[in-house]
């Protein structure tokens, strides 16, 4: 699974669990059901839910009667926590080591790495203002000023 898939799949999965009221093992949603909602492969969902469980956002149970359920209310799960749970920002790149002896190549990787840190901190700050409950709301105040990103299918 690509880095860029983890966060959207995680946010969608958490929102689905909240929508279905999955707050206990008895209400667990199987990975196949979550995958059909995203839509993606159940293996992708299981990888993401393993990360969410490790972060303490959900619990999971394997097997035929298994699935995932929320450990916290959707209004208490902020998207920056989800981002951190799935290992950071969508991978926007990392600077190459650079060529020895080139003054640009010896300087630029460090500066690009700082710029990437700035981007990750800005993303985390923006996402800290949005909850899973906001994703389910029609027009939450945390997202009211924005339009869908141009790369999203709904933006067209």
PDB file of N, CA and C in Angstrom, residues 76-127:
ATOM      1  N   UNK A  76     -13.949  12.824  19.591  1.00  0.00           N
ATOM      2  CA  UNK A  76     -12.707  12.858  20.359  1.00  0.00           C
ATOM      3  C   UNK A  76     -11.499  12.348  19.573  1.00  0.00           C
ATOM      4  N   UNK A  77     -11.695  12.029  18.295  1.00  0.00           N
ATOM      5  CA  UNK A  77     -10.583  11.561  17.452  1.00  0.00           C
ATOM      6  C   UNK A  77     -10.286  12.646  16.428  1.00  0.00           C
ATOM      7  N   UNK A  78      -9.134  13.272  16.585  1.00  0.00           N
ATOM      8  CA  UNK A  78      -8.712  14.342  15.675  1.00  0.00           C
ATOM      9  C   UNK A  78      -7.877  13.744  14.539  1.00  0.00           C
ATOM     10  N   UNK A  79      -7.989  14.361  13.381  1.00  0.00           N
ATOM     11  CA  UNK A  79      -7.315  13.804  12.208  1.00  0.00           C
ATOM     12  C   UNK A  79      -5.793  13.840  12.295  1.00  0.00           C
ATOM     13  N   UNK A  80      -5.227  14.731  13.095  1.00  0.00           N
ATOM     14  CA  UNK A  80      -3.772  14.693  13.273  1.00  0.00           C
ATOM     15  C   UNK A  80      -3.342  13.422  13.993  1.00  0.00           C
ATOM     16  N   UNK A  81      -4.209  12.904  14.879  1.00  0.00           N
ATOM     17  CA  UNK A  81      -3.927  11.627  15.542  1.00  0.00           C
ATOM     18  C   UNK A  81      -3.968  10.480  14.536  1.00  0.00           C
ATOM     19  N   UNK A  82      -4.912  10.557  13.621  1.00  0.00           N
ATOM     20  CA  UNK A  82      -5.032   9.537  12.575  1.00  0.00           C
ATOM     21  C   UNK A  82      -3.801   9.584  11.680  1.00  0.00           C
ATOM     22  N   UNK A  83      -3.394  10.786  11.313  1.00  0.00           N
ATOM     23  CA  UNK A  83      -2.200  10.962  10.484  1.00  0.00           C
ATOM     24  C   UNK A  83      -0.977  10.362  11.168  1.00  0.00           C
ATOM     25  N   UNK A  84      -0.809  10.647  12.444  1.00  0.00           N
ATOM     26  CA  UNK A  84       0.334  10.103  13.185  1.00  0.00           C
ATOM     27  C   UNK A  84       0.245   8.580  13.291  1.00  0.00           C
ATOM     28  N   UNK A  85      -0.968   8.061  13.458  1.00  0.00           N
ATOM     29  CA  UNK A  85      -1.150   6.617  13.598  1.00  0.00           C
ATOM     30  C   UNK A  85      -0.709   5.853  12.353  1.00  0.00           C
ATOM     31  N   UNK A  86      -0.891   6.473  11.195  1.00  0.00           N
ATOM     32  CA  UNK A  86      -0.529   5.795   9.947  1.00  0.00           C
ATOM     33  C   UNK A  86       0.826   6.276   9.419  1.00  0.00           C
ATOM     34  N   UNK A  87       1.613   6.805  10.316  1.00  0.00           N
ATOM     35  CA  UNK A  87       3.019   7.136  10.036  1.00  0.00           C
ATOM     36  C   UNK A  87       3.246   8.385   9.198  1.00  0.00           C
ATOM     37  N   UNK A  88       2.556   9.447   9.539  1.00  0.00           N
ATOM     38  CA  UNK A  88       2.891  10.749   8.991  1.00  0.00           C
ATOM     39  C   UNK A  88       2.210  11.129   7.697  1.00  0.00           C
ATOM     40  N   UNK A  89       2.645  12.248   7.166  1.00  0.00           N
ATOM     41  CA  UNK A  89       2.072  12.829   5.955  1.00  0.00           C
ATOM     42  C   UNK A  89       2.156  11.882   4.779  1.00  0.00           C
ATOM     43  N   UNK A  90       1.271  12.094   3.851  1.00  0.00           N
ATOM     44  CA  UNK A  90       1.399  11.385   2.576  1.00  0.00           C
ATOM     45  C   UNK A  90       2.800  11.683   2.068  1.00  0.00           C
ATOM     46  N   UNK A  91       3.450  10.685   1.641  1.00  0.00           N
ATOM     47  CA  UNK A  91       4.859  10.796   1.274  1.00  0.00           C
ATOM     48  C   UNK A  91       5.044  11.771   0.117  1.00  0.00           C
ATOM     49  N   UNK A  92       5.563  12.936   0.407  1.00  0.00           N
ATOM     50  CA  UNK A  92       5.793  13.919  -0.648  1.00  0.00           C
ATOM     51  C   UNK A  92       7.244  13.911  -1.106  1.00  0.00           C
ATOM     52  N   UNK A  93       7.999  12.997  -0.587  1.00  0.00           N
ATOM     53  CA  UNK A  93       9.365  12.836  -1.050  1.00  0.00           C
ATOM     54  C   UNK A  93      10.376  12.999   0.063  1.00  0.00           C
ATOM     55  N   UNK A  94      11.578  12.643  -0.264  1.00  0.00           N
ATOM     56  CA  UNK A  94      12.699  12.857   0.646  1.00  0.00           C
ATOM     57  C   UNK A  94      13.901  13.220  -0.218  1.00  0.00           C
ATOM     58  N   UNK A  95      14.726  14.102   0.283  1.00  0.00           N
ATOM     59  CA  UNK A  95      15.848  14.559  -0.536  1.00  0.00           C
ATOM     60  C   UNK A  95      16.904  13.470  -0.707  1.00  0.00           C
ATOM     61  N   UNK A  96      17.499  13.381  -1.898  1.00  0.00           N
ATOM     62  CA  UNK A  96      18.604  12.438  -2.075  1.00  0.00           C
ATOM     63  C   UNK A  96      19.818  12.916  -1.291  1.00  0.00           C
ATOM     64  N   UNK A  97      20.741  12.028  -1.066  1.00  0.00           N
ATOM     65  CA  UNK A  97      21.921  12.353  -0.258  1.00  0.00           C
ATOM     66  C   UNK A  97      22.757  13.473  -0.868  1.00  0.00           C
ATOM     67  N   UNK A  98      22.807  13.584  -2.156  1.00  0.00           N
ATOM     68  CA  UNK A  98      23.599  14.618  -2.809  1.00  0.00           C
ATOM     69  C   UNK A  98      24.968  14.108  -3.214  1.00  0.00           C
ATOM     70  N   UNK A  99      25.551  14.804  -4.147  1.00  0.00           N
ATOM     71  CA  UNK A  99      26.860  14.417  -4.671  1.00  0.00           C
ATOM     72  C   UNK A  99      27.964  15.108  -3.881  1.00  0.00           C
ATOM     73  N   UNK A 100      28.944  14.326  -3.435  1.00  0.00           N
ATOM     74  CA  UNK A 100      30.078  14.899  -2.693  1.00  0.00           C
ATOM     75  C   UNK A 100      30.836  15.870  -3.585  1.00  0.00           C
ATOM     76  N   UNK A 101      31.218  16.973  -3.011  1.00  0.00           N
ATOM     77  CA  UNK A 101      31.992  17.969  -3.727  1.00  0.00           C
ATOM     78  C   UNK A 101      31.162  19.039  -4.409  1.00  0.00           C
ATOM     79  N   UNK A 102      29.885  18.832  -4.548  1.00  0.00           N
ATOM     80  CA  UNK A 102      29.017  19.831  -5.176  1.00  0.00           C
ATOM     81  C   UNK A 102      28.448  20.725  -4.077  1.00  0.00           C
ATOM     82  N   UNK A 103      28.721  22.036  -4.131  1.00  0.00           N
ATOM     83  CA  UNK A 103      28.247  22.913  -3.055  1.00  0.00           C
ATOM     84  C   UNK A 103      26.718  22.958  -2.946  1.00  0.00           C
ATOM     85  N   UNK A 104      26.019  22.840  -4.046  1.00  0.00           N
ATOM     86  CA  UNK A 104      24.561  22.827  -3.999  1.00  0.00           C
ATOM     87  C   UNK A 104      24.082  21.508  -3.398  1.00  0.00           C
ATOM     88  N   UNK A 105      24.646  20.424  -3.876  1.00  0.00           N
ATOM     89  CA  UNK A 105      24.229  19.098  -3.447  1.00  0.00           C
ATOM     90  C   UNK A 105      24.527  18.837  -1.976  1.00  0.00           C
ATOM     91  N   UNK A 106      25.537  19.466  -1.436  1.00  0.00           N
ATOM     92  CA  UNK A 106      25.872  19.290  -0.023  1.00  0.00           C
ATOM     93  C   UNK A 106      24.968  20.123   0.886  1.00  0.00           C
ATOM     94  N   UNK A 107      24.314  21.134   0.346  1.00  0.00           N
ATOM     95  CA  UNK A 107      23.495  22.063   1.137  1.00  0.00           C
ATOM     96  C   UNK A 107      21.989  21.779   1.000  1.00  0.00           C
ATOM     97  N   UNK A 108      21.543  21.512  -0.200  1.00  0.00           N
ATOM     98  CA  UNK A 108      20.121  21.417  -0.492  1.00  0.00           C
ATOM     99  C   UNK A 108      19.393  20.301   0.264  1.00  0.00           C
ATOM    100  N   UNK A 109      19.940  19.086   0.361  1.00  0.00           N
ATOM    101  CA  UNK A 109      19.178  18.036   1.060  1.00  0.00           C
ATOM    102  C   UNK A 109      18.759  18.421   2.483  1.00  0.00           C
ATOM    103  N   UNK A 110      19.640  19.088   3.215  1.00  0.00           N
ATOM    104  CA  UNK A 110      19.313  19.499   4.581  1.00  0.00           C
ATOM    105  C   UNK A 110      18.182  20.526   4.570  1.00  0.00           C
ATOM    106  N   UNK A 111      18.209  21.455   3.627  1.00  0.00           N
ATOM    107  CA  UNK A 111      17.186  22.496   3.561  1.00  0.00           C
ATOM    108  C   UNK A 111      15.839  21.918   3.099  1.00  0.00           C
ATOM    109  N   UNK A 112      15.884  21.008   2.137  1.00  0.00           N
ATOM    110  CA  UNK A 112      14.650  20.361   1.692  1.00  0.00           C
ATOM    111  C   UNK A 112      14.053  19.555   2.845  1.00  0.00           C
ATOM    112  N   UNK A 113      14.893  18.880   3.612  1.00  0.00           N
ATOM    113  CA  UNK A 113      14.409  18.106   4.758  1.00  0.00           C
ATOM    114  C   UNK A 113      13.717  19.031   5.767  1.00  0.00           C
ATOM    115  N   UNK A 114      14.235  20.222   5.977  1.00  0.00           N
ATOM    116  CA  UNK A 114      13.588  21.187   6.870  1.00  0.00           C
ATOM    117  C   UNK A 114      12.239  21.636   6.310  1.00  0.00           C
ATOM    118  N   UNK A 115      12.188  21.857   4.991  1.00  0.00           N
ATOM    119  CA  UNK A 115      10.930  22.259   4.358  1.00  0.00           C
ATOM    120  C   UNK A 115       9.882  21.154   4.493  1.00  0.00           C
ATOM    121  N   UNK A 116      10.296  19.905   4.368  1.00  0.00           N
ATOM    122  CA  UNK A 116       9.377  18.787   4.540  1.00  0.00           C
ATOM    123  C   UNK A 116       8.865  18.720   5.974  1.00  0.00           C
ATOM    124  N   UNK A 117       9.722  19.016   6.941  1.00  0.00           N
ATOM    125  CA  UNK A 117       9.297  19.059   8.339  1.00  0.00           C
ATOM    126  C   UNK A 117       8.262  20.161   8.535  1.00  0.00           C
ATOM    127  N   UNK A 118       8.501  21.324   7.918  1.00  0.00           N
ATOM    128  CA  UNK A 118       7.543  22.435   8.017  1.00  0.00           C
ATOM    129  C   UNK A 118       6.190  22.034   7.433  1.00  0.00           C
ATOM    130  N   UNK A 119       6.203  21.336   6.303  1.00  0.00           N
ATOM    131  CA  UNK A 119       4.956  20.897   5.670  1.00  0.00           C
ATOM    132  C   UNK A 119       4.218  19.902   6.559  1.00  0.00           C
ATOM    133  N   UNK A 120       4.938  18.986   7.163  1.00  0.00           N
ATOM    134  CA  UNK A 120       4.311  17.992   8.034  1.00  0.00           C
ATOM    135  C   UNK A 120       3.703  18.649   9.274  1.00  0.00           C
ATOM    136  N   UNK A 121       4.401  19.611   9.846  1.00  0.00           N
ATOM    137  CA  UNK A 121       3.872  20.321  11.017  1.00  0.00           C
ATOM    138  C   UNK A 121       2.628  21.133  10.658  1.00  0.00           C
ATOM    139  N   UNK A 122       2.640  21.765   9.477  1.00  0.00           N
ATOM    140  CA  UNK A 122       1.471  22.541   9.039  1.00  0.00           C
ATOM    141  C   UNK A 122       0.274  21.618   8.806  1.00  0.00           C
ATOM    142  N   UNK A 123       0.520  20.469   8.205  1.00  0.00           N
ATOM    143  CA  UNK A 123      -0.570  19.515   7.977  1.00  0.00           C
ATOM    144  C   UNK A 123      -1.137  19.032   9.308  1.00  0.00           C
ATOM    145  N   UNK A 124      -0.271  18.692  10.237  1.00  0.00           N
ATOM    146  CA  UNK A 124      -0.728  18.214  11.544  1.00  0.00           C
ATOM    147  C   UNK A 124      -1.538  19.291  12.261  1.00  0.00           C
ATOM    148  N   UNK A 125      -1.109  20.538  12.163  1.00  0.00           N
ATOM    149  CA  UNK A 125      -1.837  21.635  12.801  1.00  0.00           C
ATOM    150  C   UNK A 125      -3.226  21.790  12.193  1.00  0.00           C
ATOM    151  N   UNK A 126      -3.308  21.770  10.874  1.00  0.00           N
ATOM    152  CA  UNK A 126      -4.608  21.906  10.213  1.00  0.00           C
ATOM    153  C   UNK A 126      -5.520  20.731  10.561  1.00  0.00           C
ATOM    154  N   UNK A 127      -4.978  19.533  10.558  1.00  0.00           N
ATOM    155  CA  UNK A 127      -5.778  18.343  10.837  1.00  0.00           C
ATOM    156  C   UNK A 127      -6.208  18.243  12.293  1.00  0.00           C
TER     157      UNK A 127
END
